[in-house]
Each structure stands twice: as C-alpha cells, then as structure tokens.
PDB file of C-alpha atoms in Angstrom:
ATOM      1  CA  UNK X 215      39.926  -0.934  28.508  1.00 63.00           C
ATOM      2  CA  UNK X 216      38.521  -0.031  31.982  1.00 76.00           C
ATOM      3  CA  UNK X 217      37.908   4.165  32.194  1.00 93.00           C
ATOM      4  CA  UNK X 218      39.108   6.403  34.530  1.00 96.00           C
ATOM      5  CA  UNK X 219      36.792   5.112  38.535  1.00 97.00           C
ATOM      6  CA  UNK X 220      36.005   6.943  41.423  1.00 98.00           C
ATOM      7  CA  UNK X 221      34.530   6.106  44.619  1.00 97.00           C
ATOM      8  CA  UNK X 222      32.354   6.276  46.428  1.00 97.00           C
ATOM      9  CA  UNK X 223      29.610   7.765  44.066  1.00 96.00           C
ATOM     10  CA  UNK X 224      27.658   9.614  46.774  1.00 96.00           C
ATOM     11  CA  UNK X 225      28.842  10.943  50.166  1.00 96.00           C
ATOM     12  CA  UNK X 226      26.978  12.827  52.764  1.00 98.00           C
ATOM     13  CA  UNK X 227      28.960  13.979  55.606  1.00 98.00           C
ATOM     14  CA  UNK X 228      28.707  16.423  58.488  1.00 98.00           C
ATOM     15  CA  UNK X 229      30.679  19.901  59.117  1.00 98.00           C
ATOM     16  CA  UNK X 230      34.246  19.531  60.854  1.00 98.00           C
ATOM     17  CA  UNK X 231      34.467  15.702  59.347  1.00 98.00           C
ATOM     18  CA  UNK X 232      36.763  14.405  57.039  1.00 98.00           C
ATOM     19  CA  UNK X 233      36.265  12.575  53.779  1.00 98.00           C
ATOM     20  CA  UNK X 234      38.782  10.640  51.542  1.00 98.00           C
ATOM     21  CA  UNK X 235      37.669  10.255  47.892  1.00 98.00           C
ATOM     22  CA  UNK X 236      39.886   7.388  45.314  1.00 98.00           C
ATOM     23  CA  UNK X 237      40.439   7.885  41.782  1.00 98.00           C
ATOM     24  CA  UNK X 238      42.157   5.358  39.807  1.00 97.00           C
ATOM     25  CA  UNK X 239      43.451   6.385  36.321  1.00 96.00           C
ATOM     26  CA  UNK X 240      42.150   5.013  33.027  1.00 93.00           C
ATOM     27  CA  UNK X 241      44.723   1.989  31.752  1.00 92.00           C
ATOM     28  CA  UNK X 242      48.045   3.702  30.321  1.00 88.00           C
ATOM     29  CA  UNK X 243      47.940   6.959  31.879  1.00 90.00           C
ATOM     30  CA  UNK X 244      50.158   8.227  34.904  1.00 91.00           C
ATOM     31  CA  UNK X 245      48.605  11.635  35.789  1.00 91.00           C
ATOM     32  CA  UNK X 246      45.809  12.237  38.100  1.00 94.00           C
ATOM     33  CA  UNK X 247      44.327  15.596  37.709  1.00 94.00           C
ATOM     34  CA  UNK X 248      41.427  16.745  40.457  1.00 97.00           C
ATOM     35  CA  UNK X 249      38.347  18.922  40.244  1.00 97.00           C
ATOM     36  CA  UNK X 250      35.533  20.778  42.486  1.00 97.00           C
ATOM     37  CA  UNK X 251      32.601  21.289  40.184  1.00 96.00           C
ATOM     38  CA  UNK X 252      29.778  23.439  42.043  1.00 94.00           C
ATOM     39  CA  UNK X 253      26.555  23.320  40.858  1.00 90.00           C
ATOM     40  CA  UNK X 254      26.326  25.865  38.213  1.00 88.00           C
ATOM     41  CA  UNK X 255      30.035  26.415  37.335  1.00 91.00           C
ATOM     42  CA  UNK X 256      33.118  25.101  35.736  1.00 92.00           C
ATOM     43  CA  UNK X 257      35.546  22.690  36.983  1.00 94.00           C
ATOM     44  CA  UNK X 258      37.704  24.066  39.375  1.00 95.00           C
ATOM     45  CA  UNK X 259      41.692  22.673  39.172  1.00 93.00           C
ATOM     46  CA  UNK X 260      42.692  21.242  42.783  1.00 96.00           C
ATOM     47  CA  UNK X 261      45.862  19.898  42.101  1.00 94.00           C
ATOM     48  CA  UNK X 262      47.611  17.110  40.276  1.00 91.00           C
ATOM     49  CA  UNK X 263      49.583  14.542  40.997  1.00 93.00           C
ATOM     50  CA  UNK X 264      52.974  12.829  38.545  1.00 89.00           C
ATOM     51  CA  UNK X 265      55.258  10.376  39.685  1.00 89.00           C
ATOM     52  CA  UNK X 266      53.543   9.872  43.279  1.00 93.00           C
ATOM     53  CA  UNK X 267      54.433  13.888  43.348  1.00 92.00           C
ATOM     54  CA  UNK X 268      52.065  17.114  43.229  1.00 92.00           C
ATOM     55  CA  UNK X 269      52.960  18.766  40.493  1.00 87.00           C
ATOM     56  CA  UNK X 270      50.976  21.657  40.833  1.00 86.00           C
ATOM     57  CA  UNK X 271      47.661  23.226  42.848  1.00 90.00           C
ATOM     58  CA  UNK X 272      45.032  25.362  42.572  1.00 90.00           C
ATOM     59  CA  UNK X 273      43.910  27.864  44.893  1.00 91.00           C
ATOM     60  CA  UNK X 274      42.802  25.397  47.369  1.00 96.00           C
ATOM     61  CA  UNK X 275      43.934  25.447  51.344  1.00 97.00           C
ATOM     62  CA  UNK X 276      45.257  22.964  52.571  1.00 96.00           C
ATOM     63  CA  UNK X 277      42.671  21.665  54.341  1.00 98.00           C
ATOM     64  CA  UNK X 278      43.040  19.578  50.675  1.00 98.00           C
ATOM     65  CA  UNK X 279      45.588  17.261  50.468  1.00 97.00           C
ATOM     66  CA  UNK X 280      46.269  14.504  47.893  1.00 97.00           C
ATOM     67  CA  UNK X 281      48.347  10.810  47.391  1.00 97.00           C
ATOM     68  CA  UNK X 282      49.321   8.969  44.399  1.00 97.00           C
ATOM     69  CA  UNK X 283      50.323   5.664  45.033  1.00 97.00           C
ATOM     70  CA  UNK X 284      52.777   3.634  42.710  1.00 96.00           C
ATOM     71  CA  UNK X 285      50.054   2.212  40.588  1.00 95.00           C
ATOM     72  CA  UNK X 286      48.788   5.431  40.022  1.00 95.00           C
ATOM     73  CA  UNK X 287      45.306   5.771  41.748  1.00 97.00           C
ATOM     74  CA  UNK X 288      44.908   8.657  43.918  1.00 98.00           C
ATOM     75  CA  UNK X 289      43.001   9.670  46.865  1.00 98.00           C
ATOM     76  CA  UNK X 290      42.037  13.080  47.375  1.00 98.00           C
ATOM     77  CA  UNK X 291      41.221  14.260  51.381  1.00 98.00           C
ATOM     78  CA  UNK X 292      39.587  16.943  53.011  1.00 98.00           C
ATOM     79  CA  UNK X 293      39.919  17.336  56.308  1.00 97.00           C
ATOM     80  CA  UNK X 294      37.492  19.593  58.535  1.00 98.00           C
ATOM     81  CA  UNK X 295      34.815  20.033  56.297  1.00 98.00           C
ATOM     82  CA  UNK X 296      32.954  23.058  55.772  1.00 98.00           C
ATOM     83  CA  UNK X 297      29.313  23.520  53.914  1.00 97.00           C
ATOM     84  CA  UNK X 298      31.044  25.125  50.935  1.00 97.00           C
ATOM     85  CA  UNK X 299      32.902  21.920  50.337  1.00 98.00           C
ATOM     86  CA  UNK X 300      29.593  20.220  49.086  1.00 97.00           C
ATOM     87  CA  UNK X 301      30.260  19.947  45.409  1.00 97.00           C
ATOM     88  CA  UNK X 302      31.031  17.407  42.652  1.00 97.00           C
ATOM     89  CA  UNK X 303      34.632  15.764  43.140  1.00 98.00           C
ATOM     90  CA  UNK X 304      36.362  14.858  39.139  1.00 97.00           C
ATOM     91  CA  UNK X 305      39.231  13.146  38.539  1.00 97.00           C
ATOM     92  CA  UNK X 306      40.777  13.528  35.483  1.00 95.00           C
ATOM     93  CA  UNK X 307      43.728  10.872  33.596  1.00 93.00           C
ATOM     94  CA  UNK X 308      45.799  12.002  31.134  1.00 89.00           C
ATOM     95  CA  UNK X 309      49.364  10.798  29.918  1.00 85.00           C
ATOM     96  CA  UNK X 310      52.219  13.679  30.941  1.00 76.00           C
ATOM     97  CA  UNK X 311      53.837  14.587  27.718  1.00 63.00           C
ATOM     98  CA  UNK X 312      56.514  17.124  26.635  1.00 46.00           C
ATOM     99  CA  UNK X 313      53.847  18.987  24.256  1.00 49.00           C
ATOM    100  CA  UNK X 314      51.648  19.795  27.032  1.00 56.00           C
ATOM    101  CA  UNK X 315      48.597  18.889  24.815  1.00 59.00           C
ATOM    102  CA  UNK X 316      47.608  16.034  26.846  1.00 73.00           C
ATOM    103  CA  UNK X 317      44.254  15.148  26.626  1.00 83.00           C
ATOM    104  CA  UNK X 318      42.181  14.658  30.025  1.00 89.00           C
ATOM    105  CA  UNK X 319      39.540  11.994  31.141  1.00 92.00           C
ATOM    106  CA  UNK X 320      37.354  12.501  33.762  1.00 95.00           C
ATOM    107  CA  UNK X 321      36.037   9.671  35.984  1.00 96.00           C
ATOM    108  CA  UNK X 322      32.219   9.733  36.801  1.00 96.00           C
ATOM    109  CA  UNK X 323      32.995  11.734  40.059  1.00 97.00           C
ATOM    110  CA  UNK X 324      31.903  11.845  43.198  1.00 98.00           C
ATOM    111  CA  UNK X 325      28.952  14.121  44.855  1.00 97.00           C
ATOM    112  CA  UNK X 326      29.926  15.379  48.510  1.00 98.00           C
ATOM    113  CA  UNK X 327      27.168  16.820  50.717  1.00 97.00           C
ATOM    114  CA  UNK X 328      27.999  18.412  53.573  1.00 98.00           C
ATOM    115  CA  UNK X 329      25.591  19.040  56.505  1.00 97.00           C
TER     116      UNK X 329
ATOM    117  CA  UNK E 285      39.129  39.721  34.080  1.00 76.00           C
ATOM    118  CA  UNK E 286      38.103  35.547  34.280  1.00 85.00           C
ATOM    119  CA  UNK E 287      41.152  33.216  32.572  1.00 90.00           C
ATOM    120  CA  UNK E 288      38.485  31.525  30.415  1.00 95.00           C
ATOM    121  CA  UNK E 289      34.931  33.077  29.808  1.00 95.00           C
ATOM    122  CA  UNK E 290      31.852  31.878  28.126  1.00 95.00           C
ATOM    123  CA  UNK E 291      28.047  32.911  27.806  1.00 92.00           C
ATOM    124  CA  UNK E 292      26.617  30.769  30.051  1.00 91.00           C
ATOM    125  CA  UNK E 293      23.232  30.946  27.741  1.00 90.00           C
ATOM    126  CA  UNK E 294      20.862  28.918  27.882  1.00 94.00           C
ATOM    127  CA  UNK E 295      21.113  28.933  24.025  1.00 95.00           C
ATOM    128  CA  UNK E 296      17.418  27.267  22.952  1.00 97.00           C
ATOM    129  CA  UNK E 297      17.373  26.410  19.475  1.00 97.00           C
ATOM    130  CA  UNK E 298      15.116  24.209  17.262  1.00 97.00           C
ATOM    131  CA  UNK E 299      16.430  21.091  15.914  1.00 98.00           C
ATOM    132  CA  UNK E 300      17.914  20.986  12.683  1.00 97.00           C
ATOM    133  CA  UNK E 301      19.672  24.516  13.874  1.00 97.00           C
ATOM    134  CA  UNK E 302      23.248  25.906  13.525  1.00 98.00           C
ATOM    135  CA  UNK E 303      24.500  27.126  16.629  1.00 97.00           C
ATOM    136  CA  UNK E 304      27.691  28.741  17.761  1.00 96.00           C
ATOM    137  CA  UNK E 305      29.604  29.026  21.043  1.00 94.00           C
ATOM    138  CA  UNK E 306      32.432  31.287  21.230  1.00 95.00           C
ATOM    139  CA  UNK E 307      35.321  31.297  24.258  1.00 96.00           C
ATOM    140  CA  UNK E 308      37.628  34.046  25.583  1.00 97.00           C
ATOM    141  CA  UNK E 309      41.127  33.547  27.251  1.00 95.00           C
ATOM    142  CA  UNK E 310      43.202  35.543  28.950  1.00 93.00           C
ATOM    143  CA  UNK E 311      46.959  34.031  29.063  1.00 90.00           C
ATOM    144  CA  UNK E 312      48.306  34.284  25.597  1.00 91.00           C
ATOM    145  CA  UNK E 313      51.193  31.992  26.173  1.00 89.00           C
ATOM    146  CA  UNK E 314      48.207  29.034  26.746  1.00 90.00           C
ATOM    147  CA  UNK E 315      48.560  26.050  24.180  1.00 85.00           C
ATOM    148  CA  UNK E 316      46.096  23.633  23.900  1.00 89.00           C
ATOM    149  CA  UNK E 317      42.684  24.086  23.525  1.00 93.00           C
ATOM    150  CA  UNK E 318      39.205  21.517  23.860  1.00 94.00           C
ATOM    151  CA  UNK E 319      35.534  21.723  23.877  1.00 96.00           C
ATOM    152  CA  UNK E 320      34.026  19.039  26.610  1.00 96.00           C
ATOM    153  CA  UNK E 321      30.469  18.092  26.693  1.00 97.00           C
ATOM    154  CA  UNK E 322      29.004  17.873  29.620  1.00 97.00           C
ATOM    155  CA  UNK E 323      25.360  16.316  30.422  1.00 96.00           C
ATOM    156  CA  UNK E 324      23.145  17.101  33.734  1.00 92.00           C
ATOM    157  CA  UNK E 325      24.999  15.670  36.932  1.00 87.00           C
ATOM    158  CA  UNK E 326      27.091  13.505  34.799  1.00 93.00           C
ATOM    159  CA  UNK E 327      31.368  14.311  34.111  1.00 95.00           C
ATOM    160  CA  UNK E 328      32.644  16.124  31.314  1.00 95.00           C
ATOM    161  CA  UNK E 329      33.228  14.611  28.427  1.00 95.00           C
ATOM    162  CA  UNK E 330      35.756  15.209  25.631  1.00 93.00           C
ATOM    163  CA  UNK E 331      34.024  16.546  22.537  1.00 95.00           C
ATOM    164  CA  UNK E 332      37.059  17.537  20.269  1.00 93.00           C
ATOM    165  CA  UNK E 333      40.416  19.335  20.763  1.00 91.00           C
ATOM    166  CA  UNK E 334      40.974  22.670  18.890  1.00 92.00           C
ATOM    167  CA  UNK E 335      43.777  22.696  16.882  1.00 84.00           C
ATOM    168  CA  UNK E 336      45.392  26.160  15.538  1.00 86.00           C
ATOM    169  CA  UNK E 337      44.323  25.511  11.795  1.00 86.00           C
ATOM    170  CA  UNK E 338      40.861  24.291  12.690  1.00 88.00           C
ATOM    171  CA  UNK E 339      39.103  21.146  12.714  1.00 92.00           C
ATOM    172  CA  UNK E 340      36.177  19.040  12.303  1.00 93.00           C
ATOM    173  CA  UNK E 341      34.266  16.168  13.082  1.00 93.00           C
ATOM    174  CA  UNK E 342      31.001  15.635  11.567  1.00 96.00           C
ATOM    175  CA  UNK E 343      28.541  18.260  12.978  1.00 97.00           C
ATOM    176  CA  UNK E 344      30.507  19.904  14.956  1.00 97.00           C
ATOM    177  CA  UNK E 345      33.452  22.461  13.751  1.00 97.00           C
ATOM    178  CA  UNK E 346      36.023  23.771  16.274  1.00 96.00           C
ATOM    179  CA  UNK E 347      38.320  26.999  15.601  1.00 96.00           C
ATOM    180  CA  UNK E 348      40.938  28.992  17.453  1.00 95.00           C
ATOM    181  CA  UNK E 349      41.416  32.442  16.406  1.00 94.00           C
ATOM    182  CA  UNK E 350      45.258  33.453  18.746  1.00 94.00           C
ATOM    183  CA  UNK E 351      44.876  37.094  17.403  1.00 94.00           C
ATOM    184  CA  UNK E 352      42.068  37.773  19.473  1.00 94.00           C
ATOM    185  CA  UNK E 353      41.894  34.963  22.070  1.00 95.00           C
ATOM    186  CA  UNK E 354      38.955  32.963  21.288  1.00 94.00           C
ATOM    187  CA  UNK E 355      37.962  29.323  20.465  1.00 96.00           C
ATOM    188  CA  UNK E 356      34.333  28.866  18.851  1.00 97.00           C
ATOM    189  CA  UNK E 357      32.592  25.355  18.570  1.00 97.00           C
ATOM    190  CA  UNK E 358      30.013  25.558  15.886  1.00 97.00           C
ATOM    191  CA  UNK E 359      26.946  22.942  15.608  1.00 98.00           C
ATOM    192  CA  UNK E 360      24.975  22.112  12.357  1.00 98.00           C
ATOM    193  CA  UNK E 361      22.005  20.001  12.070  1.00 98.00           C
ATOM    194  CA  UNK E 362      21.324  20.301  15.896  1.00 98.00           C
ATOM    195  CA  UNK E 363      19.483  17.070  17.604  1.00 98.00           C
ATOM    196  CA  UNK E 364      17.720  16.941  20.572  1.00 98.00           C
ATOM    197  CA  UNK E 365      20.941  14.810  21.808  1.00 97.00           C
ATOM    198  CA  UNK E 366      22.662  18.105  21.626  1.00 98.00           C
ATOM    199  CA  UNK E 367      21.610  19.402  24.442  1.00 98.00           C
ATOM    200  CA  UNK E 368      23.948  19.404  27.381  1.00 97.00           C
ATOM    201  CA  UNK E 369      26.470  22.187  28.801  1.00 97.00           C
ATOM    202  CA  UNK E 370      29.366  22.803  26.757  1.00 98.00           C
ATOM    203  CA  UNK E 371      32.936  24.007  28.437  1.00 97.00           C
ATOM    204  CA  UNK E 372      35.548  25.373  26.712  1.00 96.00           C
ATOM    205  CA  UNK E 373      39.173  24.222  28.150  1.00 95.00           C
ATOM    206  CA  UNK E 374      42.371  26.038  28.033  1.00 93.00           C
ATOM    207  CA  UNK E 375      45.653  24.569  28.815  1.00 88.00           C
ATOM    208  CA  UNK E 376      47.750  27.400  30.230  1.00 83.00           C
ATOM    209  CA  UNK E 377      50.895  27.803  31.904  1.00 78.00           C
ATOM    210  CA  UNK E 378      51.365  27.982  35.491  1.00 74.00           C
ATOM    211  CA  UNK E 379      54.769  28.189  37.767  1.00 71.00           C
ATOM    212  CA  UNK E 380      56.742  26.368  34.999  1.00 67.00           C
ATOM    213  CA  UNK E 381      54.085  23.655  34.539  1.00 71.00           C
ATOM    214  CA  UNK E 382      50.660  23.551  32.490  1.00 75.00           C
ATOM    215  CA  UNK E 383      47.227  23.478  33.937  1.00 82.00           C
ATOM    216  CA  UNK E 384      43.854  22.883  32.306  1.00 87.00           C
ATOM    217  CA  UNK E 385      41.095  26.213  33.373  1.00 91.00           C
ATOM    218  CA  UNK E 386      37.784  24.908  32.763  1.00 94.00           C
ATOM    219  CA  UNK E 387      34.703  28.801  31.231  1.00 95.00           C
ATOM    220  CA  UNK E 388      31.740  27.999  33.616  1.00 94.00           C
ATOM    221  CA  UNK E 389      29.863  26.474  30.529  1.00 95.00           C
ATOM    222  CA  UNK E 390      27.296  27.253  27.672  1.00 96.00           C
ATOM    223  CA  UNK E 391      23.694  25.726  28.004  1.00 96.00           C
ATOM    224  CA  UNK E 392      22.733  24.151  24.742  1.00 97.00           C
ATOM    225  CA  UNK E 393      18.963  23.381  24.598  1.00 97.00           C
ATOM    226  CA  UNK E 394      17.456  22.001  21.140  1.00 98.00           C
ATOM    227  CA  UNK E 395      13.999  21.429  20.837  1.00 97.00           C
ATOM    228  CA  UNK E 396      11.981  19.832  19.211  1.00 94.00           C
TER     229      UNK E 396
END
C-alpha cells in the first residue's frame, strides 16, 4: 500500500521563477491537503483540494495556485517566487468524511530554496 | 492570541523519564484533535488522535480537557527514540468547512 509521494525531493530555484511541486495521495484517499513548513515552525495550511475542487485556503496570495486531477494527485504552483517562499512543501491525504475527524498523511515533502 | 500554541521547549530529559506536553486552542467549536511526531527535516508523522474521553497507546497517553482548551500528550519510560518535535493538531472550523492548524512544535530531547 504505496504512501502518500511527492516530487521532486529538492528544488533550488531563483527569485521571480516559478516552480510546480506533485503530490499524489496515499491509495484510498481523495483529499489533498498542502503545507509550508519554515524552518522552525508549524505547518502552515495552503489550501486543499476535493473532487478536483479547492475546498478551502489559507492565508496564502495567489501567487499559489493548486490542481487536482481525476486520479487525485495534485500539483501545487508558485509563480514569481520570492526568498520567503524557501521552505518545506507537505502534502497531506486524508479521506473527506461527514465527521470531520479525518485523519491526515503527509508525504515526505519537498524542500524549495530560493535564491 | 495564536489558534494553537505550544512551548516550543527544548524539553531535555533523561531516559527512562515522564514527560508532558500540554496544547492551547483558541476556537471552541474545533473537533478533532492529534499529536504528530515529527523528526529533523523529515514530515510529520501521526502519533495518536485525542479523543474526548482520553486515550492510550503504550507509552504515550493523550487527553483533551474542552473546559479549558487544552490537549496534553504525556510520555513514560522515555527512550532516546523519543526525541523529535512534537505538534499538536486541531481540526477547526473555517467558512463552513474544517481545516487542520498545526502549534509550532515542542522539542523533546532524551538523553542518555
């Protein structure tokens, strides 16, 4: 039973660029969750994508924008990058129930530098 | 005031040691609850969920307290495995929908 993947792993890219990260869901799960660790601090929520839709978003700009795709992966972009981008990129699976207790499983994620 | 806050330690305890981790939240209306592990430069990891009448799993007992807004994780018999940052998760609601806020963490350090 293959775990939630992202890639790539690293990423260095410069200021103004953009980047697309993929995420694709552990096996049985529908919802894509993402995160922007910094070093030193908690996860912070991005957005999340159900049913190819964003269901809901952090206090991100919209410089971030998201996909799901049928099968469930995601990508996550960012489009003119700035220096406070660099961070750790999660994404999280979970299974979108009434209860709202899902449970959440976070890929290995990927580390964006920005120069 | 933070949703979800933590002591961001670093706790350093001796093996063999009980330690405890306590978590505030904000939004009374939140509903699910967790405790993630999470080692140096690696994802979080799902320790345990917290459920309203408490609950445990080996070493390691979790418990919500609604009256006053907190979720503790408590730790007996620490190993040097231990050590790793701990987050406390709270699922709250958001513009009709649910969203999980992450405390910054609580460094866990056993040694030896």
């Amino acid at each position: 039973d293959a775990g939630v993947t992202q890639s790539p792993t690293h990423l260095i890219k410069t200021r103004g660029q953009q980047v697309t990260l993929r995420c694709s869901p552990k096996s049985g799960h529908d919802t894509v969750s993402w995160y922007q660790q910094a070093l030193g601090q908690g996860p912070q929520f991005i957005f999340q994508y159900y049913e190819e839709e964003e269901r809901q978003r952090g206090n991100f700009p919209d410089r971030f924008s998201g996909h799901q795709f049928p099968n469930y992966s995601s990508e996550l972009n960012v489009n003119a990058l700035l220096l406070g981008d660099s961070a750790l990129y999660l994404c999280a699976s979970s299974l979108a129930t009434v209860s709202h207790s899902y449970e959440q499983y976070f890929g290995p994620g990927t580390r964006l530098t920005v120069t | 005031r933070k949703e979800v806050e933590q002591d961001p330690g670093p706790f350093n305890v001796p093996e063999g040691a009980t330690v405890a981790f306590n978590c505030t939240y904000s939004n009374s209306a939140s509903q699910s609850f967790f405790w993630y592990r999470q080692d140096c430069r690696k994802e979080p990891k799902l320790l345990m969920s917290v459920y309203s009448s408490g609950n445990e799993d080996g070493r390691f007992t979790a418990q919500l307290n609604r009256a006053s807004q907190y979720i503790s994780l408590l730790i007996r018999d620490s190993k040097l495995s231990d050590s790793a940052t701990y987050l406390c998760v709270v699922n709250s609601p958001t513009s009709g929908t649910y969203k999980y806020i992450f405390g910054t963490g609580t460094r866990l350090k056993v040694l030896a």
